[in-house]
Coordinates of C-alpha atoms and ligand atoms in Angstrom, one line a residue:
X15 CA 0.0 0.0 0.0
X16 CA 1.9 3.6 -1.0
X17 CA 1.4 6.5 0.7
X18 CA 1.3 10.0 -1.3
X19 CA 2.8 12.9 0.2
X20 CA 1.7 16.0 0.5
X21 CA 1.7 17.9 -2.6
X22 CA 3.9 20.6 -0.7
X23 CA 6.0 17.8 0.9
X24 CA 9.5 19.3 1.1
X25 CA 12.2 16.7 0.0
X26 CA 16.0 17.5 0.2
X27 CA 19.0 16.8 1.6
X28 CA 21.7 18.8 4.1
X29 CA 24.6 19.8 4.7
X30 CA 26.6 22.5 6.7
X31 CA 29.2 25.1 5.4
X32 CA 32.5 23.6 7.8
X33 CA 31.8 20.4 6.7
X34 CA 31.9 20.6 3.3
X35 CA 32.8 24.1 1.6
X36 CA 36.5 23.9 2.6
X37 CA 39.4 26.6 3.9
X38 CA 36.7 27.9 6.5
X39 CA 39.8 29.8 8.0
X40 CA 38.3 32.2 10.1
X41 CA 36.7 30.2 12.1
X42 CA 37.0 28.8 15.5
X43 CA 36.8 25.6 14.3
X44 CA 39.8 25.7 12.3
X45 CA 42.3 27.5 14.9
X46 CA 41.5 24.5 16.9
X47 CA 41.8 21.4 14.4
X48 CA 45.8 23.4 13.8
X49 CA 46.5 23.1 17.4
X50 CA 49.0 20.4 18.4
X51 CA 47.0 19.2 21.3
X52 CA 43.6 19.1 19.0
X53 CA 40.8 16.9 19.8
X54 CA 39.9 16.7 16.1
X55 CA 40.9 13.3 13.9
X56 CA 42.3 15.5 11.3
X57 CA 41.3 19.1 9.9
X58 CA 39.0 19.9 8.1
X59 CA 41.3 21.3 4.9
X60 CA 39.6 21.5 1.7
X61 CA 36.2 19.6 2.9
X62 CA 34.6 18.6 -0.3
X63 CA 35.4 22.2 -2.3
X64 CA 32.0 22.9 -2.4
X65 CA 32.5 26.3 -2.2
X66 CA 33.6 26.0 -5.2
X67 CA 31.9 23.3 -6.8
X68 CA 28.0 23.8 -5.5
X69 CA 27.0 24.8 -8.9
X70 CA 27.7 21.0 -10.2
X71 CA 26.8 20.0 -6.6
X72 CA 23.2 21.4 -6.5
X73 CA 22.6 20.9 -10.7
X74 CA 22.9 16.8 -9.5
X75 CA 20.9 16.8 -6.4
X76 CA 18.2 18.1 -8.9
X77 CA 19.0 15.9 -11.1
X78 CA 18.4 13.1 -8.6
X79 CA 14.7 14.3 -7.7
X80 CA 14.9 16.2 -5.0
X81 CA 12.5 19.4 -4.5
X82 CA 14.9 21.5 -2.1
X83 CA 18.5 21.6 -0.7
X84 CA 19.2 22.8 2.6
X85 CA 22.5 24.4 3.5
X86 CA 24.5 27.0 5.8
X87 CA 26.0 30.4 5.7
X88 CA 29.3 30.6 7.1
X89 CA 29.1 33.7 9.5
X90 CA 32.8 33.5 10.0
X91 CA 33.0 34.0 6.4
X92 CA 30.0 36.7 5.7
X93 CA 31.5 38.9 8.7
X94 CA 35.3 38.0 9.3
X95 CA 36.0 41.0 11.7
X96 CA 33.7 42.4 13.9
X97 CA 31.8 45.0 12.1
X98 CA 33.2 44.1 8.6
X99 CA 30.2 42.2 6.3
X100 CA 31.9 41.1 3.2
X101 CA 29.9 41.7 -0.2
X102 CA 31.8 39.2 -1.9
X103 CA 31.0 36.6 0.6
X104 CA 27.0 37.5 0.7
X105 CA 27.4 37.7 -3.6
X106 CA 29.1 33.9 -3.2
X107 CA 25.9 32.6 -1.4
X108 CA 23.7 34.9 -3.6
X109 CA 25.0 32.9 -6.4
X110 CA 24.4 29.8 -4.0
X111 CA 20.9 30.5 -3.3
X112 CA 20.1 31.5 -7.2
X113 CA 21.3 28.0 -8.3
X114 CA 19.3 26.5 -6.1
X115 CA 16.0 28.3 -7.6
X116 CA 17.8 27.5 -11.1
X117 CA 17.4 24.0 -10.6
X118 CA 14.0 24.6 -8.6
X119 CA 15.6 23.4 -5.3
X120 CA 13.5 25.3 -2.5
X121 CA 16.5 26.5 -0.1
X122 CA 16.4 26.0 3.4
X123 CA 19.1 27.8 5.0
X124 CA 20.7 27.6 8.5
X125 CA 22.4 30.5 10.0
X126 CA 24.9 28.8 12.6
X127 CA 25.8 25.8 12.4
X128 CA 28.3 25.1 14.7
X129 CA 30.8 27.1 13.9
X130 CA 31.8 30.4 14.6
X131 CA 33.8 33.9 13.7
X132 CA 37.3 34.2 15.5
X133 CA 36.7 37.3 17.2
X134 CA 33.6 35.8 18.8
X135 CA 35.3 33.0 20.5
X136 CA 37.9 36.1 21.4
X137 CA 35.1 38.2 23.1
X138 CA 33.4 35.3 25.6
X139 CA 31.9 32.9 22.6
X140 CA 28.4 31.2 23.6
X141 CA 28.3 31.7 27.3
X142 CA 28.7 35.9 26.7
X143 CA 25.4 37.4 26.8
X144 CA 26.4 40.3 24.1
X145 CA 26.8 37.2 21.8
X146 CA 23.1 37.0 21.6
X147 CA 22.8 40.7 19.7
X148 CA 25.8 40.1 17.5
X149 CA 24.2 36.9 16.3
X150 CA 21.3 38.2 15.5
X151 CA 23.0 41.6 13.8
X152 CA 24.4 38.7 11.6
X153 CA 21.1 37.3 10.6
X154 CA 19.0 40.8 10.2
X155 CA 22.1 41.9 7.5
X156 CA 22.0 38.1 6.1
X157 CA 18.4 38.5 5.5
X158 CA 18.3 41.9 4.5
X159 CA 20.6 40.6 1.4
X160 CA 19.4 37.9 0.7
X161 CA 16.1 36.9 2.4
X162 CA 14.1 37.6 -0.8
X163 CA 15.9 34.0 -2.3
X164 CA 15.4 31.9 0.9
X165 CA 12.8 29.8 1.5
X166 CA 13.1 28.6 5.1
X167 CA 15.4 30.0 7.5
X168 CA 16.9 28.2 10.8
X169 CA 18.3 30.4 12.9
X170 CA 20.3 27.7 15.2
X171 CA 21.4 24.2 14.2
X172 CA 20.5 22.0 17.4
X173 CA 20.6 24.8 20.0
X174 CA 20.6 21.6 22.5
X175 CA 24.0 20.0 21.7
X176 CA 26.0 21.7 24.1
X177 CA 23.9 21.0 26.7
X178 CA 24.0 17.2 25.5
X179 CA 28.1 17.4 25.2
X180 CA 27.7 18.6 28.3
X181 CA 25.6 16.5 30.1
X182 CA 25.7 13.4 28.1
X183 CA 28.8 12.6 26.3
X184 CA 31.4 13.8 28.8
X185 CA 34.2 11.5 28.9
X186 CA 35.9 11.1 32.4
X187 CA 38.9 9.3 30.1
X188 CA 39.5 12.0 28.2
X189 CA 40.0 14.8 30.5
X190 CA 43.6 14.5 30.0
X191 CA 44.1 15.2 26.8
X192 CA 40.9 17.7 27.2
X193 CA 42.7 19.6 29.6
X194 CA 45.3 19.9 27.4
X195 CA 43.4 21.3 24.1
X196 CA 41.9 23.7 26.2
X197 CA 44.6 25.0 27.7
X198 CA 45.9 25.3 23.9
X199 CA 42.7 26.5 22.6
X200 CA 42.3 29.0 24.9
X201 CA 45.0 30.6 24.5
X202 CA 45.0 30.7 20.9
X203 CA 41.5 32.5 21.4
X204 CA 43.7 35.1 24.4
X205 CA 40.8 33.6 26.8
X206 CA 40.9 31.5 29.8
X207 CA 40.0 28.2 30.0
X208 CA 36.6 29.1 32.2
X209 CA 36.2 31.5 28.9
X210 CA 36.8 29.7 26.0
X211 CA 33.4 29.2 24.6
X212 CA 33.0 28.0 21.0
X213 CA 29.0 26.9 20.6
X214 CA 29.8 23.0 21.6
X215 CA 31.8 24.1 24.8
X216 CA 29.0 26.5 25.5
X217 CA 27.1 23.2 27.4
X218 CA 26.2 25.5 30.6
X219 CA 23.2 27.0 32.1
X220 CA 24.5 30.3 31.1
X221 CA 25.6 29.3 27.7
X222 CA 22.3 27.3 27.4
X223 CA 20.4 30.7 28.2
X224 CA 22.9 32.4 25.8
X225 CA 21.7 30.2 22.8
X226 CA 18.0 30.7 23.5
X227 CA 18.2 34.4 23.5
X228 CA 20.4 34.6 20.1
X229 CA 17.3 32.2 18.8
X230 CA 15.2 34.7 20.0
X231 CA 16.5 37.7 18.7
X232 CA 18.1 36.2 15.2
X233 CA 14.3 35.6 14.6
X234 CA 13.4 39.1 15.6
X235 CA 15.9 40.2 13.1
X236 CA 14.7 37.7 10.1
X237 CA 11.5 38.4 11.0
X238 CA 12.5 42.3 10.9
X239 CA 13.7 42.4 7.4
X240 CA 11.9 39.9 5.9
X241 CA 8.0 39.3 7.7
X242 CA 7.3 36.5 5.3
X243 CA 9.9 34.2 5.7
X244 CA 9.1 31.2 8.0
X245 CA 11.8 31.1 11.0
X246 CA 12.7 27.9 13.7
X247 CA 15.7 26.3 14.9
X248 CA 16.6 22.9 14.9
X249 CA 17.0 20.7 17.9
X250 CA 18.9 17.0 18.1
X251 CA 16.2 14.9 19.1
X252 CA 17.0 11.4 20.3
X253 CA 14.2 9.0 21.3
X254 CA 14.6 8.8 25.3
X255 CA 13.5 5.3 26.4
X256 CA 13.6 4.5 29.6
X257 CA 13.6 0.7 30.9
X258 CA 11.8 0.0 34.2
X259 CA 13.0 1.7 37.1
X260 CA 14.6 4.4 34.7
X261 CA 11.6 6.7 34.2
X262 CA 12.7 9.4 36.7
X263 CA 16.3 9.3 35.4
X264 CA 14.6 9.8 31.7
X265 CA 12.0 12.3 32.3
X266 CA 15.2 14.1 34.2
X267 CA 17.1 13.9 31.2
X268 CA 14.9 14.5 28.9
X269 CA 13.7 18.1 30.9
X270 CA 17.0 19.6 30.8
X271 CA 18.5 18.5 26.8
X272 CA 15.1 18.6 25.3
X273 CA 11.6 20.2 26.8
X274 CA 13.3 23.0 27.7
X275 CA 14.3 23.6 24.3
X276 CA 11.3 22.3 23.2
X277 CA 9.3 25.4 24.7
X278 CA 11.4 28.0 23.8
X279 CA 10.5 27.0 20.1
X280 CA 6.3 27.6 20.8
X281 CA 6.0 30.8 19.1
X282 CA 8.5 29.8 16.0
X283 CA 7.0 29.7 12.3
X284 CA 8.5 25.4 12.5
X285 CA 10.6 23.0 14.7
X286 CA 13.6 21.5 12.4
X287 CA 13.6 18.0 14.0
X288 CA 17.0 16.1 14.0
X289 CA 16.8 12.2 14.7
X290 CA 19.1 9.6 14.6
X291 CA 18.5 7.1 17.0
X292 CA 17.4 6.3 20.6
X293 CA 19.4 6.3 24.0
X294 CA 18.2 4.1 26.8
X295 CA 18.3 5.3 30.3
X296 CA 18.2 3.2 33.3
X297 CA 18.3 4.5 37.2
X298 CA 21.9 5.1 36.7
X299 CA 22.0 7.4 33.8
X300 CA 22.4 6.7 30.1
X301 CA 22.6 2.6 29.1
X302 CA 24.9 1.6 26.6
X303 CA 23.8 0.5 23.7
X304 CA 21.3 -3.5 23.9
X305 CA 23.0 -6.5 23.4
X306 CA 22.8 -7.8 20.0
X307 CA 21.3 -4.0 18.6
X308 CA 23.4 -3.9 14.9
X309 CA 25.4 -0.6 16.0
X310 CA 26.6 2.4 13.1
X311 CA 29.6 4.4 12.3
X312 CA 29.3 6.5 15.2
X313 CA 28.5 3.7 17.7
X314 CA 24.7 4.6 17.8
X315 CA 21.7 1.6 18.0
X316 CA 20.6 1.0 14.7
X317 CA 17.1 2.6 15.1
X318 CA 15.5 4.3 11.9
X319 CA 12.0 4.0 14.5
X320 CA 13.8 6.9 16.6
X321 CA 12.2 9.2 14.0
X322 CA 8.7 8.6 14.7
X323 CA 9.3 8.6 18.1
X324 CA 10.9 12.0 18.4
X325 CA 8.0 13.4 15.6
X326 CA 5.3 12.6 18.1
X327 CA 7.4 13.8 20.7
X328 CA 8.1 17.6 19.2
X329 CA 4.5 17.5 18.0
X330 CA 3.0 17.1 21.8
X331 CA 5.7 19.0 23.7
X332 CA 5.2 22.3 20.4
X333 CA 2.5 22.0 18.9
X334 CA 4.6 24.0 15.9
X335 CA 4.6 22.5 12.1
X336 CA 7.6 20.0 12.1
X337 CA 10.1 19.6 9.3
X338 CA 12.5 16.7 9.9
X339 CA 15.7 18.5 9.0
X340 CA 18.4 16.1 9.5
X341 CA 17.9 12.3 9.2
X342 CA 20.5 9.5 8.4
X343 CA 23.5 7.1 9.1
X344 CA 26.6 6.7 8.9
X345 CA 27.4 3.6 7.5
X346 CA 30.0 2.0 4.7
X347 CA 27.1 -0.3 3.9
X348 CA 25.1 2.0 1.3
X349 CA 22.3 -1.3 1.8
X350 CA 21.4 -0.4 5.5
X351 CA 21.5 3.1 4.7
X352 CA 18.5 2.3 2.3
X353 CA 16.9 0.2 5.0
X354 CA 17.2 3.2 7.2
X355 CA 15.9 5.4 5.0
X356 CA 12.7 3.4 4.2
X357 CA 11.9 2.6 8.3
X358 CA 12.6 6.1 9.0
X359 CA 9.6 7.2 6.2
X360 CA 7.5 5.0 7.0
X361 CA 7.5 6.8 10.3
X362 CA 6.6 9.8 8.8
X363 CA 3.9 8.3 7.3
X364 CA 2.2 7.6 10.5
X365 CA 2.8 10.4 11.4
X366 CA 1.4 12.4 8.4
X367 CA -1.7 9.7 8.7
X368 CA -2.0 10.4 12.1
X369 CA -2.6 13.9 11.4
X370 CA 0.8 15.6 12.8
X371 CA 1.9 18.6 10.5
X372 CA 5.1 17.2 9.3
X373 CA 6.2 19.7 6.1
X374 CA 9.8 18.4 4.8
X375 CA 12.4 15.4 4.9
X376 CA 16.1 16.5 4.7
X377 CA 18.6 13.5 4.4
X378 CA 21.6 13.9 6.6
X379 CA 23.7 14.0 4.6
X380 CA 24.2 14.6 0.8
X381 CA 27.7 13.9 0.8
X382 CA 30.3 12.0 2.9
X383 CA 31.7 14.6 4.6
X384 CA 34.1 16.2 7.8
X385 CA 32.3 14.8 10.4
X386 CA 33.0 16.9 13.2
X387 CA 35.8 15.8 15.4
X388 CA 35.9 12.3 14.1
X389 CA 37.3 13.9 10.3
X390 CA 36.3 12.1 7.2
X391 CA 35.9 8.7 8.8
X392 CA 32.1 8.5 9.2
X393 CA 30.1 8.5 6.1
X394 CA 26.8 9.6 5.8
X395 CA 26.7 10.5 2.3
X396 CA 23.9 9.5 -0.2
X397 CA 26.6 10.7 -2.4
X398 CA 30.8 9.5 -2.0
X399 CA 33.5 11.9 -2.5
X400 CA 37.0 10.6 -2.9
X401 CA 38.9 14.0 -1.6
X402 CA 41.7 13.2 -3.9
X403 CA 40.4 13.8 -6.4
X404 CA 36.9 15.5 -5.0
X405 CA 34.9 13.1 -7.3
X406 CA 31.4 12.4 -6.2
X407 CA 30.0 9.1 -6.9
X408 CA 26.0 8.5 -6.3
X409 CA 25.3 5.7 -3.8
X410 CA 21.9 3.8 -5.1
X411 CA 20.5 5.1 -1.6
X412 CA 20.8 8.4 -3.4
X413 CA 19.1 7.3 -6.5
X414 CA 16.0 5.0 -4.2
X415 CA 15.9 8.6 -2.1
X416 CA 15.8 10.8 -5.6
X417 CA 13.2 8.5 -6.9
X418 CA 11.1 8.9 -3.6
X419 CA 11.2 12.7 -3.6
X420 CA 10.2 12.9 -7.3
X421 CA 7.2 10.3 -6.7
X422 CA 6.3 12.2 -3.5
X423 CA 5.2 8.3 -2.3
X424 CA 6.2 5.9 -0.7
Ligands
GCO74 C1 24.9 17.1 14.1 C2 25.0 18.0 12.9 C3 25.7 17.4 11.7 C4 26.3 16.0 11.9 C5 25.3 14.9 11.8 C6 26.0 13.5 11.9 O1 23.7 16.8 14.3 O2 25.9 16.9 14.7 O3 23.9 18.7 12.6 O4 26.6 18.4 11.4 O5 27.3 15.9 11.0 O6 24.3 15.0 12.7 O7 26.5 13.4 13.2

């Protein structure tokens, strides 16, 4: 039995401008992935070029089927000092944003994501309150420029990560080597440890409270200069399970890296919802993954269902139109990334018969790309690159996707 979409049904895939543009030099990011203690796998370099090669980029994601492409602007690029808003960089994503409408790719753009301008990191990062005004001075002139060409904007990319790096995924192991990187990173920013705040290190209450506001006013300022265009952020939504006796441990959990973020998104135009898998918590705190659970790339549960979960979830805690904004796996097995894929829309189908307003489906990601700290290891491309020689190479999950998003059915 196929389900059709609705006729609106946004279909695209993602990708963020560190990750794959290349020579993001003014970044924090990159001062950090030079540094001789560096947490990072391996910098980021050239990424995939595309900065330089979208055009041929975005002409084959059309080509595959897809409706819309969703991508971000590099603030440490569009303002690289304080103050200083660089024409040519606005004209580069002008161009950007024109192909996509070219090739009738509806763009969906995200303002930060993760990465940040130098000077920022200089003047307090995420956990400064000023930060929130200079963010959102980004966005209004962003906007202003180009706002007429986008068609979605999201001001934050999972405003809830710190606070899950914080709470979630610190490593007593590592604090070695941590200590170490920050003591380099910090001073490579002329800040103190206690100061050095880059958006993932901003994990506390205060930089928590510092993300929400910039959220806040960045879509003030969108709003400002450009009324019509529909405005959320996007929040990393894992489905919380909890397994008797972990209930209170979950619901705990769950307040503090998700319903808190959850309600600060009530009077937003969408929420951009961001699933992967599911995280188990007992009494204790977070389980590791079940026994006999086929694991991914990145050491997550194999659990396409998450999606459906984390839909119904947003939908209750919002009531906001949903778009799922990132959804994938990393995997060198292009076959379970298809098997994902079609689990993780089915769920959106129950959702969409169950009458939840869910508006768009953005794989995660386009192309294999620099995953973070990990470097180029992961892959969660529908589409390979081979960085020698930047070649891309469609997967047939790409092609199955393509074919989905041109059908709109499934
Ligand atoms: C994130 C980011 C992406 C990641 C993706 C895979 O959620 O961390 O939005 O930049 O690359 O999620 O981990």
């Amino acid at each position: 039995m196929s389900y059709q979409f609705p006729s609106d049904f946004l279909w695209g895939t993602a990708t963020a401008a560190h990750q794959v543009e290349g020579n993001n030099i003014n970044s924090d990011f990159w001062v950090v992935e030079q540094l001789p203690a560096t947490i990072f796998a391996e910098p980021s370099g050239d990424a995939i070029d595309h900065y330089h090669r979208y055009p041929a980029d975005i002409a084959q994601l059309a080509e595959l089927g897809f409706n819309s492409y969703r991508f971000s602007i590099e603030w440490a690029r569009v303002e690289p000092e304080e103050g200083y808003f660089s024409p040519a960089t606005i004209n580069h994503y002008r161009r950007m944003l024109e192909a996509c409408h070219a090739h009738n790719l509806r763009p969906v753009v995200t303002f930060h994501h993760f990465t940040s301008p130098r000077w920022l990191i200089s003047q307090g990062g995420w956990t400064a309150p000023a930060t929130a005004e200079k963010f959102a001075r980004y966005c209004g002139h962003v906007t202003q420029e180009l706002g007429a060409l986008i068609e979605v904007a999201c001001t934050i990319n999972e405003a809830n990560i710190p606070r899950m790096v914080r709470i979630l995924w610190s490593d007593p192991q590592a604090a070695g080597q941590q200590a170490a990187f920050l003591h380099q990173a910090s001073a490579a920013f002329g800040v103190t440890p206690e100061n050095f705040a880059p958006f993932l290190f901003a994990g506390s209450e205060q930089g928590r409270d510092v993300i929400l506001d910039a959220h806040r006013q960045a879509a003030a300022a969108i709003k400002a200069a450009r009324a019509a265009l529909p405005v959320g952020m996007t929040l990393a939504l894992s489905d919380m399970q909890a397994v008797p006796g972990g209930e209170a441990t979950r619901d705990r959990y769950r307040h503090e890296l998700q319903d808190i973020f959850l309600a600060a998104t009530r009077n937003d135009d969408f929420l951009g919802v961001q699933t992967y898998s599911r995280e188990r918590f007992g009494p204790e705190g977070v389980l590791v993954p079940e026994e006999g659970v086929e694991l991914t790339q990145m050491g997550y549960e194999f659990w396409p269902q998450a999606l459906e979960a984390t839909l119904r979830y947003a939908a209750q805690q919002t009531g906001v139109p949903l778009i799922v904004t990132e959804n994938g796996i990393g995997t060198a097995d292009d076959t379970r990334r298809g098997a994902y894929y079609r689990r993780a829309l089915e769920g959106v189908v129950n959702c969409l018969q169950d009458g939840l307003d869910v508006r768009g489906y953005y794989a995660w990601s386009a192309y294999d790309n620099f995953e973070w700290m990990l470097g180029y290891r992961p892959t969660f491309g529908i589409i390979a690159v081979d960085r020698e020689t930047q070649q891309r190479t469609v997967k047939p999950s790409a092609r199955w996707l393509g074919e989905i998003a041109q059908a709109n059915e499934l």
